[in-house]
Amino acid sequence: MEREIITTADGSTTIQIKDWQEQYHSKHGAIQEAYHVFIHSGLDLYKNQTIDILEIGFGTGLNALITLIEFQKRNLKVNYTGVEAYPVSNDELAQLNYLEQLNAQALENNFRVMHASPWEEVVALTPDFNLKKEQKLFKDIDVINAFDLVYFDAFGARVQPELWTVEIFQIMFNAVKSGGYLVTYAAKGSVRRAMLEVGFLVERLPGPPGKREMLRAKKP
Ligand SMILES: C[S@@+](CC[C@H](N)C(=O)[O-])C[C@H]1O[C@@H](n2cnc3c(N)ncnc32)[C@H](O)[C@@H]1O
């Protein structure tokens, strides 16, 4: 499918899949959305502890980069697992402007290592931030009680409805520790109902710019 780098409303870039008219991030602001949904509605629930994070759709690494920028302010140690079946190409990565937009040029080497690091291996990006990328389909995740927080960042249900089903949320529910959370930009009723059906407690929260609501699910 044809892909293109576009600039979103906050000046940060993202990848657009032209045939689907779908982006890796919100057109209203890629960085703004990532901060709102994953950091302020997710990571901010934690401080002074070790946290195991699962990202559903590692993609450009923007969420991992922002987590890397933010984790020390909360005195966290992070074990970050990013699952991705279809890695972004080096050519596309070179066209993204996240380091400049986040004023994080000091992390240039970390961002490079993040993408260059081998799949299926734990790599210490810093002494307190471990990254493991796993190249596989979401439906093949089979861990139990392993994660405190899931960044659920799949493409929208409009284009990949099979990723917003009871089957997938059952896999997420199994993967999350008791008391852990899943956050996503989505707010559709069918998505909320699928989360409820597998046993999550689900809150509607204010959405990022351009979206009225988003969802946060907790495993009791
Ligand atoms: C919305 S994008 C993720 C954006 C990413 N979090 C970022 O910050 O760049 C969705 C990602 O899911 C990946 N993907 C799509 N279907 C998948 C599947 N069935 N299993 C694993 N990854 C998949 C895509 O390749 C894409 O990278």
GROMACS .gro file of C-alpha atoms and ligand atoms in nm:
model
  247
    1MET     CA    1   0.000   0.000   0.000
    2GLU     CA    2   0.115   0.350  -0.077
    3ARG     CA    3   0.249   0.541   0.222
    4GLU     CA    4   0.338   0.906   0.268
    5ILE     CA    5   0.490   1.121   0.544
    6ILE     CA    6   0.252   1.401   0.642
    7THR     CA    7   0.270   1.684   0.895
    8THR     CA    8   0.002   1.693   1.165
    9ALA     CA    9  -0.153   2.002   1.325
   10ASP     CA   10   0.107   2.033   1.604
   11GLY     CA   11   0.394   2.028   1.353
   12SER     CA   12   0.494   1.666   1.417
   13THR     CA   13   0.503   1.421   1.130
   14THR     CA   14   0.332   1.086   1.088
   15ILE     CA   15   0.288   0.817   0.825
   16GLN     CA   16  -0.030   0.807   0.622
   17ILE     CA   17  -0.151   0.492   0.447
   18LYS     CA   18  -0.309   0.646   0.144
   19ASP     CA   19  -0.540   0.363   0.037
   20TRP     CA   20  -0.691   0.355   0.385
   21GLN     CA   21  -0.680   0.731   0.449
   22GLU     CA   22  -0.545   0.622   0.790
   23GLN     CA   23  -0.250   0.766   0.983
   24TYR     CA   24  -0.012   0.621   1.244
   25HIS     CA   25  -0.122   0.913   1.467
   26SER     CA   26  -0.394   1.176   1.486
   27LYS     CA   27  -0.390   1.441   1.213
   28HIS     CA   28  -0.475   1.687   1.492
   29GLY     CA   29  -0.127   1.637   1.637
   30ALA     CA   30   0.081   1.320   1.662
   31ILE     CA   31   0.285   1.429   1.964
   32GLN     CA   32  -0.015   1.592   2.131
   33GLU     CA   33  -0.216   1.271   2.095
   34ALA     CA   34   0.066   1.051   2.224
   35TYR     CA   35   0.109   1.269   2.535
   36HIS     CA   36  -0.263   1.291   2.603
   37VAL     CA   37  -0.355   0.926   2.558
   38PHE     CA   38  -0.050   0.732   2.666
   39ILE     CA   39   0.142   0.958   2.904
   40HIS     CA   40  -0.120   1.170   3.082
   41SER     CA   41  -0.394   0.904   3.083
   42GLY     CA   42  -0.161   0.608   3.135
   43LEU     CA   43   0.198   0.656   3.251
   44ASP     CA   44   0.092   0.930   3.495
   45LEU     CA   45  -0.084   0.663   3.706
   46TYR     CA   46   0.260   0.537   3.814
   47LYS     CA   47   0.553   0.672   4.015
   48ASN     CA   48   0.842   0.540   4.226
   49GLN     CA   49   0.826   0.183   4.092
   50THR     CA   50   0.927  -0.053   3.816
   51ILE     CA   51   0.665  -0.065   3.542
   52ASP     CA   52   0.617  -0.318   3.263
   53ILE     CA   53   0.466  -0.154   2.955
   54LEU     CA   54   0.329  -0.329   2.644
   55GLU     CA   55   0.281  -0.126   2.329
   56ILE     CA   56   0.039  -0.260   2.071
   57GLY     CA   57   0.182  -0.127   1.750
   58PHE     CA   58   0.543  -0.006   1.802
   59GLY     CA   59   0.536   0.167   1.463
   60THR     CA   60   0.749   0.481   1.452
   61GLY     CA   61   0.862   0.447   1.814
   62LEU     CA   62   0.704   0.782   1.907
   63ASN     CA   63   0.531   0.643   2.218
   64ALA     CA   64   0.848   0.469   2.328
   65LEU     CA   65   1.050   0.789   2.272
   66ILE     CA   66   0.806   0.999   2.473
   67THR     CA   67   0.806   0.740   2.751
   68LEU     CA   68   1.186   0.755   2.748
   69ILE     CA   69   1.167   1.135   2.785
   70GLU     CA   70   0.914   1.115   3.070
   71PHE     CA   71   0.992   0.813   3.288
   72GLN     CA   72   1.263   0.965   3.506
   73LYS     CA   73   1.041   1.258   3.610
   74ARG     CA   74   0.818   0.995   3.777
   75ASN     CA   75   1.111   0.804   3.929
   76LEU     CA   76   1.021   0.492   3.732
   77LYS     CA   77   1.219   0.199   3.600
   78VAL     CA   78   1.070   0.082   3.272
   79ASN     CA   79   1.059  -0.252   3.094
   80TYR     CA   80   0.906  -0.163   2.758
   81THR     CA   81   0.783  -0.427   2.514
   82GLY     CA   82   0.680  -0.308   2.168
   83VAL     CA   83   0.494  -0.552   1.946
   84GLU     CA   84   0.495  -0.484   1.573
   85ALA     CA   85   0.439  -0.712   1.275
   86TYR     CA   86   0.534  -0.468   0.999
   87PRO     CA   87   0.833  -0.251   1.096
   88VAL     CA   88   0.866   0.102   0.961
   89SER     CA   89   1.144   0.137   0.702
   90ASN     CA   90   1.467   0.328   0.771
   91ASP     CA   91   1.379   0.561   0.487
   92GLU     CA   92   1.053   0.656   0.656
   93LEU     CA   93   1.216   0.687   0.998
   94ALA     CA   94   1.467   0.933   0.856
   95GLN     CA   95   1.182   1.161   0.749
   96LEU     CA   96   1.016   1.183   1.091
   97ASN     CA   97   1.082   1.495   1.299
   98TYR     CA   98   1.012   1.375   1.654
   99LEU     CA   99   1.352   1.454   1.804
  100GLU     CA  100   1.336   1.815   1.688
  101GLN     CA  101   0.969   1.862   1.772
  102LEU     CA  102   1.024   1.722   2.121
  103ASN     CA  103   1.345   1.919   2.161
  104ALA     CA  104   1.506   1.586   2.243
  105GLN     CA  105   1.811   1.589   2.017
  106ALA     CA  106   2.010   1.459   2.316
  107LEU     CA  107   1.822   1.130   2.274
  108GLU     CA  108   1.917   1.092   1.908
  109ASN     CA  109   2.138   0.793   1.979
  110ASN     CA  110   1.874   0.628   2.199
  111PHE     CA  111   1.615   0.670   1.923
  112ARG     CA  112   1.855   0.524   1.669
  113VAL     CA  113   1.932   0.225   1.895
  114MET     CA  114   1.560   0.183   1.960
  115HIS     CA  115   1.505   0.115   1.593
  116ALA     CA  116   1.835  -0.057   1.514
  117SER     CA  117   1.819  -0.295   1.809
  118PRO     CA  118   1.750  -0.658   1.726
  119TRP     CA  119   1.401  -0.800   1.756
  120GLU     CA  120   1.319  -1.038   2.041
  121GLU     CA  121   1.612  -0.917   2.254
  122VAL     CA  122   1.612  -0.699   2.564
  123VAL     CA  123   1.825  -0.389   2.509
  124ALA     CA  124   1.906  -0.137   2.784
  125LEU     CA  125   1.846   0.207   2.632
  126THR     CA  126   1.950   0.352   2.970
  127PRO     CA  127   2.031   0.170   3.295
  128ASP     CA  128   1.665   0.212   3.397
  129PHE     CA  129   1.489   0.167   3.061
  130ASN     CA  130   1.485  -0.173   2.892
  131LEU     CA  131   1.333  -0.218   2.549
  132LYS     CA  132   1.225  -0.543   2.389
  133LYS     CA  133   1.074  -0.533   2.041
  134GLU     CA  134   0.878  -0.837   1.934
  135GLN     CA  135   0.799  -0.887   1.567
  136LYS     CA  136   0.471  -1.072   1.561
  137LEU     CA  137   0.098  -1.040   1.519
  138PHE     CA  138  -0.103  -0.909   1.814
  139LYS     CA  139  -0.314  -1.223   1.809
  140ASP     CA  140  -0.002  -1.428   1.888
  141ILE     CA  141   0.070  -1.252   2.220
  142ASP     CA  142   0.034  -1.519   2.485
  143VAL     CA  143   0.175  -1.386   2.813
  144ILE     CA  144  -0.022  -1.391   3.138
  145ASN     CA  145  -0.022  -1.122   3.409
  146ALA     CA  146   0.292  -0.962   3.267
  147PHE     CA  147   0.218  -0.591   3.216
  148ASP     CA  148   0.115  -0.296   3.433
  149LEU     CA  149   0.015  -0.079   3.140
  150VAL     CA  150  -0.082  -0.140   2.778
  151TYR     CA  151  -0.059   0.136   2.519
  152PHE     CA  152  -0.321   0.002   2.273
  153ASP     CA  153  -0.235   0.190   1.955
  154ALA     CA  154  -0.362  -0.026   1.668
  155PHE     CA  155  -0.499   0.131   1.350
  156GLY     CA  156  -0.863   0.226   1.386
  157ALA     CA  157  -1.154  -0.016   1.379
  158ARG     CA  158  -1.270   0.142   1.053
  159VAL     CA  159  -0.971  -0.015   0.873
  160GLN     CA  160  -0.873  -0.306   1.101
  161PRO     CA  161  -1.193  -0.414   1.281
  162GLU     CA  162  -1.033  -0.752   1.359
  163LEU     CA  163  -0.799  -0.579   1.610
  164TRP     CA  164  -1.082  -0.437   1.825
  165THR     CA  165  -1.262  -0.760   1.907
  166VAL     CA  166  -1.339  -0.968   2.214
  167GLU     CA  167  -1.069  -1.211   2.097
  168ILE     CA  168  -0.798  -0.942   2.098
  169PHE     CA  169  -0.912  -0.779   2.424
  170GLN     CA  170  -0.915  -1.123   2.590
  171ILE     CA  171  -0.546  -1.152   2.494
  172MET     CA  172  -0.486  -0.804   2.641
  173PHE     CA  173  -0.679  -0.888   2.958
  174ASN     CA  174  -0.467  -1.199   3.006
  175ALA     CA  175  -0.146  -1.003   2.946
  176VAL     CA  176  -0.225  -0.731   3.202
  177LYS     CA  177  -0.151  -0.777   3.572
  178SER     CA  178  -0.437  -0.751   3.817
  179GLY     CA  179  -0.482  -0.378   3.888
  180GLY     CA  180  -0.314  -0.286   3.559
  181TYR     CA  181  -0.448  -0.059   3.285
  182LEU     CA  182  -0.495  -0.043   2.908
  183VAL     CA  183  -0.529   0.297   2.743
  184THR     CA  184  -0.637   0.372   2.389
  185TYR     CA  185  -0.740   0.670   2.179
  186ALA     CA  186  -1.054   0.484   2.068
  187ALA     CA  187  -1.397   0.550   2.217
  188LYS     CA  188  -1.638   0.348   2.004
  189GLY     CA  189  -1.926   0.177   2.183
  190SER     CA  190  -1.841  -0.161   2.027
  191VAL     CA  191  -1.483  -0.134   2.153
  192ARG     CA  192  -1.599  -0.047   2.503
  193ARG     CA  193  -1.841  -0.339   2.502
  194ALA     CA  194  -1.568  -0.583   2.389
  195MET     CA  195  -1.348  -0.462   2.677
  196LEU     CA  196  -1.632  -0.502   2.926
  197GLU     CA  197  -1.713  -0.849   2.796
  198VAL     CA  198  -1.365  -0.982   2.878
  199GLY     CA  199  -1.378  -0.838   3.231
  200PHE     CA  200  -1.216  -0.494   3.213
  201LEU     CA  201  -1.365  -0.202   3.407
  202VAL     CA  202  -1.385   0.078   3.150
  203GLU     CA  203  -1.379   0.457   3.192
  204ARG     CA  204  -1.447   0.717   2.927
  205LEU     CA  205  -1.196   1.002   2.954
  206PRO     CA  206  -1.173   1.330   2.761
  207GLY     CA  207  -1.005   1.262   2.428
  208PRO     CA  208  -0.707   1.439   2.267
  209PRO     CA  209  -0.769   1.733   2.030
  210GLY     CA  210  -1.017   1.628   1.759
  211LYS     CA  211  -1.172   1.349   1.972
  212ARG     CA  212  -1.439   1.392   2.236
  213GLU     CA  213  -1.351   1.079   2.433
  214MET     CA  214  -1.098   0.800   2.476
  215LEU     CA  215  -1.104   0.479   2.683
  216ARG     CA  216  -0.910   0.354   2.982
  217ALA     CA  217  -0.966  -0.005   3.095
  218LYS     CA  218  -0.860  -0.154   3.430
  219LYS     CA  219  -0.817  -0.522   3.512
  220PRO     CA  220  -0.982  -0.569   3.852
  221LIG     C1  221  -0.145   0.323   1.466
  221LIG     S1  222   0.002   0.242   1.417
  221LIG     C2  223   0.104   0.246   1.561
  221LIG     C3  224   0.166   0.377   1.590
  221LIG     C4  225   0.279   0.364   1.688
  221LIG     N1  226   0.232   0.339   1.820
  221LIG     C5  227   0.365   0.485   1.679
  221LIG     O1  228   0.378   0.559   1.779
  221LIG     O2  229   0.419   0.508   1.572
  221LIG     C6  230  -0.046   0.070   1.420
  221LIG     C7  231   0.069  -0.027   1.408
  221LIG     O3  232   0.020  -0.159   1.416
  221LIG     C8  233   0.092  -0.241   1.323
  221LIG     N2  234   0.005  -0.356   1.294
  221LIG     C9  235  -0.107  -0.357   1.216
  221LIG     N3  236  -0.167  -0.478   1.222
  221LIG    C10  237  -0.094  -0.554   1.307
  221LIG    C11  238  -0.107  -0.687   1.357
  221LIG     N4  239  -0.210  -0.763   1.323
  221LIG     N5  240  -0.014  -0.734   1.442
  221LIG    C12  241   0.093  -0.656   1.476
  221LIG     N6  242   0.112  -0.528   1.432
  221LIG    C13  243   0.020  -0.478   1.350
  221LIG    C14  244   0.115  -0.149   1.206
  221LIG     O4  245   0.223  -0.193   1.129
  221LIG    C15  246   0.143  -0.016   1.276
  221LIG     O5  247   0.277   0.002   1.302
   0.00000   0.00000   0.00000
